[in-house]
């Protein structure tokens, strides 16, 4: 038995004034849930990620295509009174407005939250910014790299003694987008009861700091100062990446029984067996010696051998793969997570395993402008 197509937002219209990553990812996911998403862009230029290449496909960067599928595009110059009125008419047809202007800019352009919610009380108005709409950093340009630096996230990423490292992808943007989706869905549910929309604010900084909750709690409770751990874990040993004879694996023992199985599976009872290493606290305190002995053993084995031994022993283990390998792999295929569009592979959102819409290609700039203007009588 299947539940059928999952389109809970059919009939919901979202006006998307966002750019870059967090907002576009969120609104694309709303489109995947069935919403009609209309992307409003600057005439002649559009969302600057259209130009973030090479590579370019179908008239825009691959980056843009990855996060703007399933939308319609209209180009409006909000500094022009006629285009601003068209934007107001468009907003009047909407359930949700999402914007990612710097604080104060939406007000100057005539689409600020207070004015739009007074005129359209049913509207759910959501803002995404780098450092939020309030506080001493509100006016600062906030991108993933600056937010990771200011929030402390960069401080705990990478290896101790090395240069600071940003995340391999802008996970703060993705997580902020997902938070916005949660807030918008909750506000739409609330509106069913009250008939009134809600003002929502999301920031990359709040997302980043919130993600550091376990680190902040541990240090405030008397733990050691935070630092980067590479692929390791501050309070579980072993739990990190190791180099095998041809490739890398991650392995871990999250409890003492699993560690005992790991020792047996890798034939390490002579050096890591017995009571000296039986408890996690002892392993954490003796991290350097334990990891040195474990590294020496893993280096003598192939990736396949390590994975086979530890899986058979019910120990956490995985091969370190490239994104390309993972996208081509059997697990991604089984979940239907990768789509192919004439030369570009597109990863669906995590909701894509639940019967959400398969989205059409990202739109050309102003591709739907004439049709939408006709609909609005503009």
mmCIF file of C-alpha atoms in Angstrom:
data_model
loop_
_atom_site.group_PDB
_atom_site.id
_atom_site.type_symbol
_atom_site.label_atom_id
_atom_site.label_comp_id
_atom_site.label_asym_id
_atom_site.label_seq_id
_atom_site.Cartn_x
_atom_site.Cartn_y
_atom_site.Cartn_z
ATOM 1 C CA UNK A 1 0.000 0.000 0.000
ATOM 2 C CA UNK A 2 1.257 3.507 -0.836
ATOM 3 C CA UNK A 3 0.044 6.818 0.516
ATOM 4 C CA UNK A 4 0.051 8.465 -2.916
ATOM 5 C CA UNK A 5 1.410 11.850 -3.904
ATOM 6 C CA UNK A 6 2.386 14.122 -1.026
ATOM 7 C CA UNK A 7 1.281 17.638 -2.042
ATOM 8 C CA UNK A 8 -0.026 19.198 1.192
ATOM 9 C CA UNK A 9 0.638 22.763 -0.007
ATOM 10 C CA UNK A 10 -1.395 22.532 -3.212
ATOM 11 C CA UNK A 11 -3.277 25.839 -3.493
ATOM 12 C CA UNK A 12 -0.738 27.749 -1.379
ATOM 13 C CA UNK A 13 1.067 30.571 -3.190
ATOM 14 C CA UNK A 14 4.532 31.705 -2.074
ATOM 15 C CA UNK A 15 6.129 34.932 -3.281
ATOM 16 C CA UNK A 16 9.888 34.473 -3.163
ATOM 17 C CA UNK A 17 12.024 37.615 -2.811
ATOM 18 C CA UNK A 18 15.059 35.594 -1.690
ATOM 19 C CA UNK A 19 18.439 35.001 -3.299
ATOM 20 C CA UNK A 20 21.652 33.062 -2.723
ATOM 21 C CA UNK A 21 21.023 29.755 -0.876
ATOM 22 C CA UNK A 22 18.977 29.611 2.348
ATOM 23 C CA UNK A 23 15.803 31.238 1.020
ATOM 24 C CA UNK A 24 15.832 29.663 -2.446
ATOM 25 C CA UNK A 25 16.422 26.209 -0.950
ATOM 26 C CA UNK A 26 13.496 26.705 1.432
ATOM 27 C CA UNK A 27 11.098 27.950 -1.232
ATOM 28 C CA UNK A 28 12.125 25.155 -3.603
ATOM 29 C CA UNK A 29 11.252 22.680 -0.866
ATOM 30 C CA UNK A 30 7.870 24.383 -0.422
ATOM 31 C CA UNK A 31 7.368 23.894 -4.173
ATOM 32 C CA UNK A 32 8.236 20.231 -3.718
ATOM 33 C CA UNK A 33 5.404 20.108 -1.167
ATOM 34 C CA UNK A 34 3.030 21.449 -3.806
ATOM 35 C CA UNK A 35 3.162 25.222 -3.334
ATOM 36 C CA UNK A 36 3.019 27.630 -6.274
ATOM 37 C CA UNK A 37 6.293 29.535 -5.845
ATOM 38 C CA UNK A 38 6.835 32.771 -7.767
ATOM 39 C CA UNK A 39 10.411 34.031 -7.708
ATOM 40 C CA UNK A 40 10.726 37.809 -8.002
ATOM 41 C CA UNK A 41 14.072 38.873 -9.457
ATOM 42 C CA UNK A 42 15.938 41.993 -10.460
ATOM 43 C CA UNK A 43 15.449 42.819 -14.150
ATOM 44 C CA UNK A 44 18.396 41.977 -16.375
ATOM 45 C CA UNK A 45 20.396 40.319 -13.582
ATOM 46 C CA UNK A 46 18.175 38.102 -11.492
ATOM 47 C CA UNK A 47 19.386 36.154 -8.490
ATOM 48 C CA UNK A 48 23.183 36.528 -8.607
ATOM 49 C CA UNK A 49 23.623 32.775 -8.232
ATOM 50 C CA UNK A 50 22.492 32.539 -11.863
ATOM 51 C CA UNK A 51 26.032 33.754 -12.606
ATOM 52 C CA UNK A 52 27.961 31.596 -10.104
ATOM 53 C CA UNK A 53 29.863 29.470 -12.577
ATOM 54 C CA UNK A 54 31.168 27.762 -14.529
ATOM 55 C CA UNK A 55 29.660 25.296 -15.034
ATOM 56 C CA UNK A 56 26.575 26.717 -16.728
ATOM 57 C CA UNK A 57 23.640 24.702 -18.061
ATOM 58 C CA UNK A 58 20.398 25.824 -19.694
ATOM 59 C CA UNK A 59 21.365 29.491 -19.439
ATOM 60 C CA UNK A 60 22.315 29.619 -15.759
ATOM 61 C CA UNK A 61 24.804 28.154 -13.308
ATOM 62 C CA UNK A 62 24.453 24.579 -12.126
ATOM 63 C CA UNK A 63 24.330 26.091 -8.613
ATOM 64 C CA UNK A 64 21.196 28.076 -9.495
ATOM 65 C CA UNK A 65 19.499 25.030 -11.033
ATOM 66 C CA UNK A 66 20.167 22.972 -7.908
ATOM 67 C CA UNK A 67 18.112 25.247 -5.630
ATOM 68 C CA UNK A 68 15.496 26.964 -7.810
ATOM 69 C CA UNK A 69 13.564 24.173 -9.480
ATOM 70 C CA UNK A 70 9.801 24.191 -9.618
ATOM 71 C CA UNK A 71 9.402 27.976 -9.490
ATOM 72 C CA UNK A 72 8.058 30.647 -11.809
ATOM 73 C CA UNK A 73 10.079 33.814 -12.443
ATOM 74 C CA UNK A 74 9.019 37.415 -12.832
ATOM 75 C CA UNK A 75 11.441 40.340 -13.077
ATOM 76 C CA UNK A 76 10.363 43.451 -11.166
ATOM 77 C CA UNK A 77 12.227 46.642 -10.339
ATOM 78 C CA UNK A 78 10.843 47.496 -6.915
ATOM 79 C CA UNK A 79 12.269 51.026 -7.188
ATOM 80 C CA UNK A 80 9.867 51.622 -10.091
ATOM 81 C CA UNK A 81 6.361 52.643 -8.917
ATOM 82 C CA UNK A 82 4.578 50.574 -11.582
ATOM 83 C CA UNK A 83 6.594 47.433 -10.823
ATOM 84 C CA UNK A 84 6.128 48.011 -7.093
ATOM 85 C CA UNK A 85 2.363 48.111 -7.586
ATOM 86 C CA UNK A 86 2.604 44.889 -9.596
ATOM 87 C CA UNK A 87 4.515 43.371 -6.676
ATOM 88 C CA UNK A 88 1.755 44.493 -4.287
ATOM 89 C CA UNK A 89 -0.907 42.904 -6.476
ATOM 90 C CA UNK A 90 1.127 39.722 -6.569
ATOM 91 C CA UNK A 91 1.549 39.714 -2.796
ATOM 92 C CA UNK A 92 -2.214 40.203 -2.466
ATOM 93 C CA UNK A 93 -2.730 36.806 -4.125
ATOM 94 C CA UNK A 94 -0.259 35.056 -1.815
ATOM 95 C CA UNK A 95 -0.344 33.066 1.378
ATOM 96 C CA UNK A 96 3.369 33.404 2.142
ATOM 97 C CA UNK A 97 6.031 36.024 1.387
ATOM 98 C CA UNK A 98 9.686 35.165 1.943
ATOM 99 C CA UNK A 99 12.429 37.796 1.665
ATOM 100 C CA UNK A 100 16.161 37.908 2.322
ATOM 101 C CA UNK A 101 16.952 41.616 2.003
ATOM 102 C CA UNK A 102 19.213 43.257 4.545
ATOM 103 C CA UNK A 103 17.230 44.702 7.462
ATOM 104 C CA UNK A 104 15.446 47.882 6.375
ATOM 105 C CA UNK A 105 15.741 47.309 2.632
ATOM 106 C CA UNK A 106 12.313 45.699 2.231
ATOM 107 C CA UNK A 107 10.770 48.725 3.949
ATOM 108 C CA UNK A 108 12.576 51.104 1.595
ATOM 109 C CA UNK A 109 11.361 49.083 -1.392
ATOM 110 C CA UNK A 110 7.756 49.270 -0.211
ATOM 111 C CA UNK A 111 7.293 45.601 0.718
ATOM 112 C CA UNK A 112 8.206 45.717 4.415
ATOM 113 C CA UNK A 113 6.552 43.379 6.889
ATOM 114 C CA UNK A 114 4.463 45.960 8.741
ATOM 115 C CA UNK A 115 3.030 47.535 5.596
ATOM 116 C CA UNK A 116 2.314 44.251 3.854
ATOM 117 C CA UNK A 117 0.720 42.581 6.874
ATOM 118 C CA UNK A 118 -1.467 45.640 7.530
ATOM 119 C CA UNK A 119 -2.640 45.549 3.926
ATOM 120 C CA UNK A 120 -2.856 41.726 3.757
ATOM 121 C CA UNK A 121 -3.556 40.418 7.268
ATOM 122 C CA UNK A 122 -3.694 36.785 6.118
ATOM 123 C CA UNK A 123 -0.092 36.922 4.903
ATOM 124 C CA UNK A 124 2.635 34.824 6.511
ATOM 125 C CA UNK A 125 5.708 37.052 6.165
ATOM 126 C CA UNK A 126 9.089 35.351 6.679
ATOM 127 C CA UNK A 127 12.505 37.027 6.617
ATOM 128 C CA UNK A 128 15.895 35.343 6.298
ATOM 129 C CA UNK A 129 19.056 37.292 7.117
ATOM 130 C CA UNK A 130 22.644 36.689 8.115
ATOM 131 C CA UNK A 131 22.579 38.069 11.666
ATOM 132 C CA UNK A 132 18.821 38.645 12.166
ATOM 133 C CA UNK A 133 16.733 41.807 12.069
ATOM 134 C CA UNK A 134 17.907 42.887 15.523
ATOM 135 C CA UNK A 135 21.116 43.239 17.528
ATOM 136 C CA UNK A 136 24.462 44.974 16.918
ATOM 137 C CA UNK A 137 25.331 42.789 13.897
ATOM 138 C CA UNK A 138 21.954 43.125 12.175
ATOM 139 C CA UNK A 139 23.223 45.442 9.448
ATOM 140 C CA UNK A 140 26.299 43.345 8.686
ATOM 141 C CA UNK A 141 26.340 41.251 5.500
ATOM 142 C CA UNK A 142 25.921 37.680 6.690
ATOM 143 C CA UNK A 143 26.983 34.800 4.506
ATOM 144 C CA UNK A 144 27.875 31.273 5.563
ATOM 145 C CA UNK A 145 31.570 32.046 5.993
ATOM 146 C CA UNK A 146 31.094 35.213 8.082
ATOM 147 C CA UNK A 147 28.395 33.596 10.206
ATOM 148 C CA UNK A 148 30.482 30.469 10.788
ATOM 149 C CA UNK A 149 33.281 32.765 11.980
ATOM 150 C CA UNK A 150 31.161 34.982 14.267
ATOM 151 C CA UNK A 151 29.101 32.139 15.758
ATOM 152 C CA UNK A 152 32.015 29.923 16.786
ATOM 153 C CA UNK A 153 31.174 27.177 14.309
ATOM 154 C CA UNK A 154 34.401 27.712 12.374
ATOM 155 C CA UNK A 155 36.346 27.494 15.647
ATOM 156 C CA UNK A 156 35.296 23.868 16.130
ATOM 157 C CA UNK A 157 35.723 22.831 12.483
ATOM 158 C CA UNK A 158 38.942 21.432 11.032
ATOM 159 C CA UNK A 159 42.084 20.371 12.891
ATOM 160 C CA UNK A 160 43.712 21.885 15.950
ATOM 161 C CA UNK A 161 46.666 24.092 15.064
ATOM 162 C CA UNK A 162 45.636 24.425 11.418
ATOM 163 C CA UNK A 163 43.959 27.342 9.646
ATOM 164 C CA UNK A 164 40.225 27.836 10.355
ATOM 165 C CA UNK A 165 38.031 25.844 7.993
ATOM 166 C CA UNK A 166 34.514 26.534 6.778
ATOM 167 C CA UNK A 167 32.059 23.705 6.246
ATOM 168 C CA UNK A 168 32.459 21.857 2.950
ATOM 169 C CA UNK A 169 28.977 23.025 1.956
ATOM 170 C CA UNK A 170 26.899 25.840 3.427
ATOM 171 C CA UNK A 171 25.022 23.649 5.878
ATOM 172 C CA UNK A 172 24.094 26.725 7.950
ATOM 173 C CA UNK A 173 22.123 28.012 4.954
ATOM 174 C CA UNK A 174 20.417 24.666 4.405
ATOM 175 C CA UNK A 175 19.538 24.317 8.089
ATOM 176 C CA UNK A 176 18.216 27.896 8.191
ATOM 177 C CA UNK A 177 16.063 27.128 5.171
ATOM 178 C CA UNK A 178 14.677 24.033 6.885
ATOM 179 C CA UNK A 179 13.920 26.069 10.019
ATOM 180 C CA UNK A 180 12.050 28.566 7.866
ATOM 181 C CA UNK A 181 10.000 25.758 6.315
ATOM 182 C CA UNK A 182 9.035 24.535 9.791
ATOM 183 C CA UNK A 183 8.012 28.045 10.824
ATOM 184 C CA UNK A 184 6.002 28.694 7.669
ATOM 185 C CA UNK A 185 4.139 25.394 7.936
ATOM 186 C CA UNK A 186 3.337 26.067 11.598
ATOM 187 C CA UNK A 187 2.158 29.614 10.776
ATOM 188 C CA UNK A 188 -0.112 28.296 8.009
ATOM 189 C CA UNK A 189 -1.586 25.810 10.468
ATOM 190 C CA UNK A 190 -2.123 28.584 13.015
ATOM 191 C CA UNK A 191 -3.797 30.711 10.344
ATOM 192 C CA UNK A 192 -6.410 28.015 9.833
ATOM 193 C CA UNK A 193 -7.547 28.695 13.404
ATOM 194 C CA UNK A 194 -7.079 32.467 13.577
ATOM 195 C CA UNK A 195 -7.448 33.657 9.988
ATOM 196 C CA UNK A 196 -4.391 35.858 10.522
ATOM 197 C CA UNK A 197 -0.840 35.405 9.275
ATOM 198 C CA UNK A 198 2.328 35.763 11.292
ATOM 199 C CA UNK A 199 5.664 37.615 11.097
ATOM 200 C CA UNK A 200 8.617 35.213 11.176
ATOM 201 C CA UNK A 201 12.363 35.932 11.403
ATOM 202 C CA UNK A 202 15.196 33.502 10.716
ATOM 203 C CA UNK A 203 18.931 34.055 10.618
ATOM 204 C CA UNK A 204 22.012 32.081 9.750
ATOM 205 C CA UNK A 205 23.554 33.246 13.034
ATOM 206 C CA UNK A 206 20.718 31.837 15.146
ATOM 207 C CA UNK A 207 20.935 28.545 13.276
ATOM 208 C CA UNK A 208 24.701 28.309 13.703
ATOM 209 C CA UNK A 209 24.691 29.168 17.398
ATOM 210 C CA UNK A 210 21.806 26.799 18.064
ATOM 211 C CA UNK A 211 23.726 23.990 16.348
ATOM 212 C CA UNK A 212 26.515 24.485 18.888
ATOM 213 C CA UNK A 213 24.186 23.752 21.794
ATOM 214 C CA UNK A 214 26.020 20.627 23.002
ATOM 215 C CA UNK A 215 29.384 22.413 22.837
ATOM 216 C CA UNK A 216 28.107 25.451 24.739
ATOM 217 C CA UNK A 217 26.451 23.265 27.383
ATOM 218 C CA UNK A 218 29.584 21.157 27.891
ATOM 219 C CA UNK A 219 31.961 24.081 28.320
ATOM 220 C CA UNK A 220 29.556 25.988 30.574
ATOM 221 C CA UNK A 221 29.259 22.900 32.811
ATOM 222 C CA UNK A 222 32.997 22.838 33.477
ATOM 223 C CA UNK A 223 34.252 20.981 30.447
ATOM 224 C CA UNK A 224 37.432 21.985 28.605
ATOM 225 C CA UNK A 225 37.409 24.925 26.197
ATOM 226 C CA UNK A 226 36.042 24.149 22.762
ATOM 227 C CA UNK A 227 38.411 23.330 19.915
ATOM 228 C CA UNK A 228 38.345 21.665 16.496
ATOM 229 C CA UNK A 229 38.435 17.877 16.479
ATOM 230 C CA UNK A 230 38.815 17.067 12.794
ATOM 231 C CA UNK A 231 36.679 14.001 12.165
ATOM 232 C CA UNK A 232 36.913 12.917 15.818
ATOM 233 C CA UNK A 233 34.450 13.327 18.694
ATOM 234 C CA UNK A 234 35.356 15.117 21.950
ATOM 235 C CA UNK A 235 33.729 12.527 24.208
ATOM 236 C CA UNK A 236 33.687 9.228 22.275
ATOM 237 C CA UNK A 237 36.814 7.236 21.356
ATOM 238 C CA UNK A 238 37.245 5.791 18.803
ATOM 239 C CA UNK A 239 34.935 7.800 16.556
ATOM 240 C CA UNK A 240 36.703 9.298 13.529
ATOM 241 C CA UNK A 241 38.181 8.713 10.096
ATOM 242 C CA UNK A 242 41.193 6.457 9.599
ATOM 243 C CA UNK A 243 43.366 5.845 6.557
ATOM 244 C CA UNK A 244 43.232 2.282 5.197
ATOM 245 C CA UNK A 245 45.660 0.930 2.620
ATOM 246 C CA UNK A 246 43.722 2.489 -0.269
ATOM 247 C CA UNK A 247 41.105 4.950 0.914
ATOM 248 C CA UNK A 248 39.566 6.115 4.168
ATOM 249 C CA UNK A 249 36.970 4.754 6.549
ATOM 250 C CA UNK A 250 35.143 6.152 9.537
ATOM 251 C CA UNK A 251 34.568 3.855 12.457
ATOM 252 C CA UNK A 252 33.282 4.264 15.957
ATOM 253 C CA UNK A 253 32.326 2.547 19.167
ATOM 254 C CA UNK A 254 29.515 4.362 20.945
ATOM 255 C CA UNK A 255 29.464 1.957 23.878
ATOM 256 C CA UNK A 256 31.841 -0.430 25.637
ATOM 257 C CA UNK A 257 30.348 -3.614 24.195
ATOM 258 C CA UNK A 258 30.792 -2.266 20.668
ATOM 259 C CA UNK A 259 34.408 -1.394 21.417
ATOM 260 C CA UNK A 260 35.042 -4.957 22.553
ATOM 261 C CA UNK A 261 33.612 -6.243 19.281
ATOM 262 C CA UNK A 262 35.768 -3.779 17.324
ATOM 263 C CA UNK A 263 38.905 -5.009 19.083
ATOM 264 C CA UNK A 264 38.102 -8.628 18.241
ATOM 265 C CA UNK A 265 37.143 -7.866 14.639
ATOM 266 C CA UNK A 266 40.453 -6.100 13.961
ATOM 267 C CA UNK A 267 42.557 -8.664 15.865
ATOM 268 C CA UNK A 268 43.702 -6.081 18.378
ATOM 269 C CA UNK A 269 43.047 -7.977 21.626
ATOM 270 C CA UNK A 270 46.770 -8.096 22.379
ATOM 271 C CA UNK A 271 47.075 -4.291 22.559
ATOM 272 C CA UNK A 272 43.573 -2.934 23.138
ATOM 273 C CA UNK A 273 41.852 -5.784 24.957
ATOM 274 C CA UNK A 274 41.447 -6.088 28.710
ATOM 275 C CA UNK A 275 40.260 -3.677 31.394
ATOM 276 C CA UNK A 276 42.674 -0.813 30.636
ATOM 277 C CA UNK A 277 40.678 0.220 27.559
ATOM 278 C CA UNK A 278 37.284 -1.245 28.475
ATOM 279 C CA UNK A 279 35.598 2.027 29.521
ATOM 280 C CA UNK A 280 34.937 5.051 27.332
ATOM 281 C CA UNK A 281 36.393 7.461 29.894
ATOM 282 C CA UNK A 282 39.707 5.601 29.816
ATOM 283 C CA UNK A 283 39.645 5.624 26.026
ATOM 284 C CA UNK A 284 38.981 9.366 25.920
ATOM 285 C CA UNK A 285 41.786 10.034 28.385
ATOM 286 C CA UNK A 286 44.128 7.779 26.415
ATOM 287 C CA UNK A 287 42.927 8.973 23.017
ATOM 288 C CA UNK A 288 46.373 9.603 21.518
ATOM 289 C CA UNK A 289 47.786 6.149 22.331
ATOM 290 C CA UNK A 290 44.621 4.283 21.362
ATOM 291 C CA UNK A 291 44.207 6.072 18.044
ATOM 292 C CA UNK A 292 47.873 5.519 17.202
ATOM 293 C CA UNK A 293 47.518 1.750 17.668
ATOM 294 C CA UNK A 294 44.221 1.638 15.823
ATOM 295 C CA UNK A 295 45.612 3.722 12.958
ATOM 296 C CA UNK A 296 48.556 1.384 12.541
ATOM 297 C CA UNK A 297 46.250 -1.629 12.251
ATOM 298 C CA UNK A 298 43.723 -0.039 9.875
ATOM 299 C CA UNK A 299 46.559 1.091 7.598
ATOM 300 C CA UNK A 300 47.443 -2.565 6.939
ATOM 301 C CA UNK A 301 43.924 -3.392 5.700
ATOM 302 C CA UNK A 302 41.948 -2.404 2.623
ATOM 303 C CA UNK A 303 38.824 -0.281 2.941
ATOM 304 C CA UNK A 304 36.692 -3.253 1.903
ATOM 305 C CA UNK A 305 38.335 -5.475 4.521
ATOM 306 C CA UNK A 306 37.798 -2.983 7.352
ATOM 307 C CA UNK A 307 34.183 -2.415 6.338
ATOM 308 C CA UNK A 308 33.463 -6.145 6.027
ATOM 309 C CA UNK A 309 35.039 -7.022 9.376
ATOM 310 C CA UNK A 310 33.319 -4.277 11.340
ATOM 311 C CA UNK A 311 29.915 -4.678 9.712
ATOM 312 C CA UNK A 312 30.015 -8.374 10.542
ATOM 313 C CA UNK A 313 30.795 -7.430 14.141
ATOM 314 C CA UNK A 314 27.976 -4.824 14.286
ATOM 315 C CA UNK A 315 30.387 -1.927 14.707
ATOM 316 C CA UNK A 316 29.841 1.530 13.198
ATOM 317 C CA UNK A 317 31.797 1.783 9.966
ATOM 318 C CA UNK A 318 31.528 3.450 6.550
ATOM 319 C CA UNK A 319 33.725 4.170 3.588
ATOM 320 C CA UNK A 320 34.542 7.847 3.027
ATOM 321 C CA UNK A 321 33.106 8.559 -0.416
ATOM 322 C CA UNK A 322 33.034 11.586 -2.669
ATOM 323 C CA UNK A 323 29.667 13.274 -3.349
ATOM 324 C CA UNK A 324 29.889 11.971 -6.918
ATOM 325 C CA UNK A 325 30.294 8.401 -5.689
ATOM 326 C CA UNK A 326 27.404 8.756 -3.268
ATOM 327 C CA UNK A 327 25.136 10.267 -5.951
ATOM 328 C CA UNK A 328 25.885 7.328 -8.256
ATOM 329 C CA UNK A 329 25.507 4.773 -5.474
ATOM 330 C CA UNK A 330 22.838 2.180 -4.846
ATOM 331 C CA UNK A 331 21.426 3.899 -1.745
ATOM 332 C CA UNK A 332 20.731 7.170 -3.563
ATOM 333 C CA UNK A 333 19.160 5.213 -6.423
ATOM 334 C CA UNK A 334 16.952 3.196 -4.070
ATOM 335 C CA UNK A 335 15.619 6.409 -2.498
ATOM 336 C CA UNK A 336 15.161 8.193 -5.822
ATOM 337 C CA UNK A 337 17.173 11.153 -4.570
ATOM 338 C CA UNK A 338 19.030 11.986 -7.783
ATOM 339 C CA UNK A 339 17.323 13.225 -10.931
ATOM 340 C CA UNK A 340 19.009 13.807 -14.277
ATOM 341 C CA UNK A 341 18.134 16.800 -16.432
ATOM 342 C CA UNK A 342 19.941 16.901 -19.767
ATOM 343 C CA UNK A 343 23.495 16.915 -18.473
ATOM 344 C CA UNK A 344 23.064 17.914 -14.842
ATOM 345 C CA UNK A 345 22.358 15.678 -11.842
ATOM 346 C CA UNK A 346 19.964 17.216 -9.326
ATOM 347 C CA UNK A 347 19.628 16.120 -5.707
ATOM 348 C CA UNK A 348 16.065 16.230 -4.421
ATOM 349 C CA UNK A 349 15.352 17.468 -0.910
ATOM 350 C CA UNK A 350 15.221 14.957 1.911
ATOM 351 C CA UNK A 351 11.433 15.170 1.623
ATOM 352 C CA UNK A 352 11.788 13.562 -1.785
ATOM 353 C CA UNK A 353 11.585 10.105 -0.233
ATOM 354 C CA UNK A 354 7.979 10.786 0.818
ATOM 355 C CA UNK A 355 6.171 11.182 -2.495
ATOM 356 C CA UNK A 356 6.680 14.924 -2.959
ATOM 357 C CA UNK A 357 6.530 16.576 -6.366
ATOM 358 C CA UNK A 358 9.234 16.018 -8.954
ATOM 359 C CA UNK A 359 10.015 19.567 -9.920
ATOM 360 C CA UNK A 360 10.564 21.021 -13.395
ATOM 361 C CA UNK A 361 13.763 22.820 -14.334
ATOM 362 C CA UNK A 362 14.609 26.179 -12.748
ATOM 363 C CA UNK A 363 13.065 29.042 -14.752
ATOM 364 C CA UNK A 364 14.752 31.427 -17.127
ATOM 365 C CA UNK A 365 14.773 35.001 -15.837
ATOM 366 C CA UNK A 366 11.284 36.553 -16.216
ATOM 367 C CA UNK A 367 10.068 33.409 -18.019
ATOM 368 C CA UNK A 368 6.614 33.834 -16.467
ATOM 369 C CA UNK A 369 6.509 37.608 -16.275
ATOM 370 C CA UNK A 370 4.063 38.167 -19.148
ATOM 371 C CA UNK A 371 1.643 35.502 -17.939
ATOM 372 C CA UNK A 372 1.681 36.767 -14.359
ATOM 373 C CA UNK A 373 1.218 40.391 -15.397
ATOM 374 C CA UNK A 374 -1.769 39.352 -17.488
ATOM 375 C CA UNK A 375 -3.203 37.417 -14.536
ATOM 376 C CA UNK A 376 -2.808 40.483 -12.321
ATOM 377 C CA UNK A 377 -4.039 42.959 -14.926
ATOM 378 C CA UNK A 378 -0.760 44.838 -14.535
#
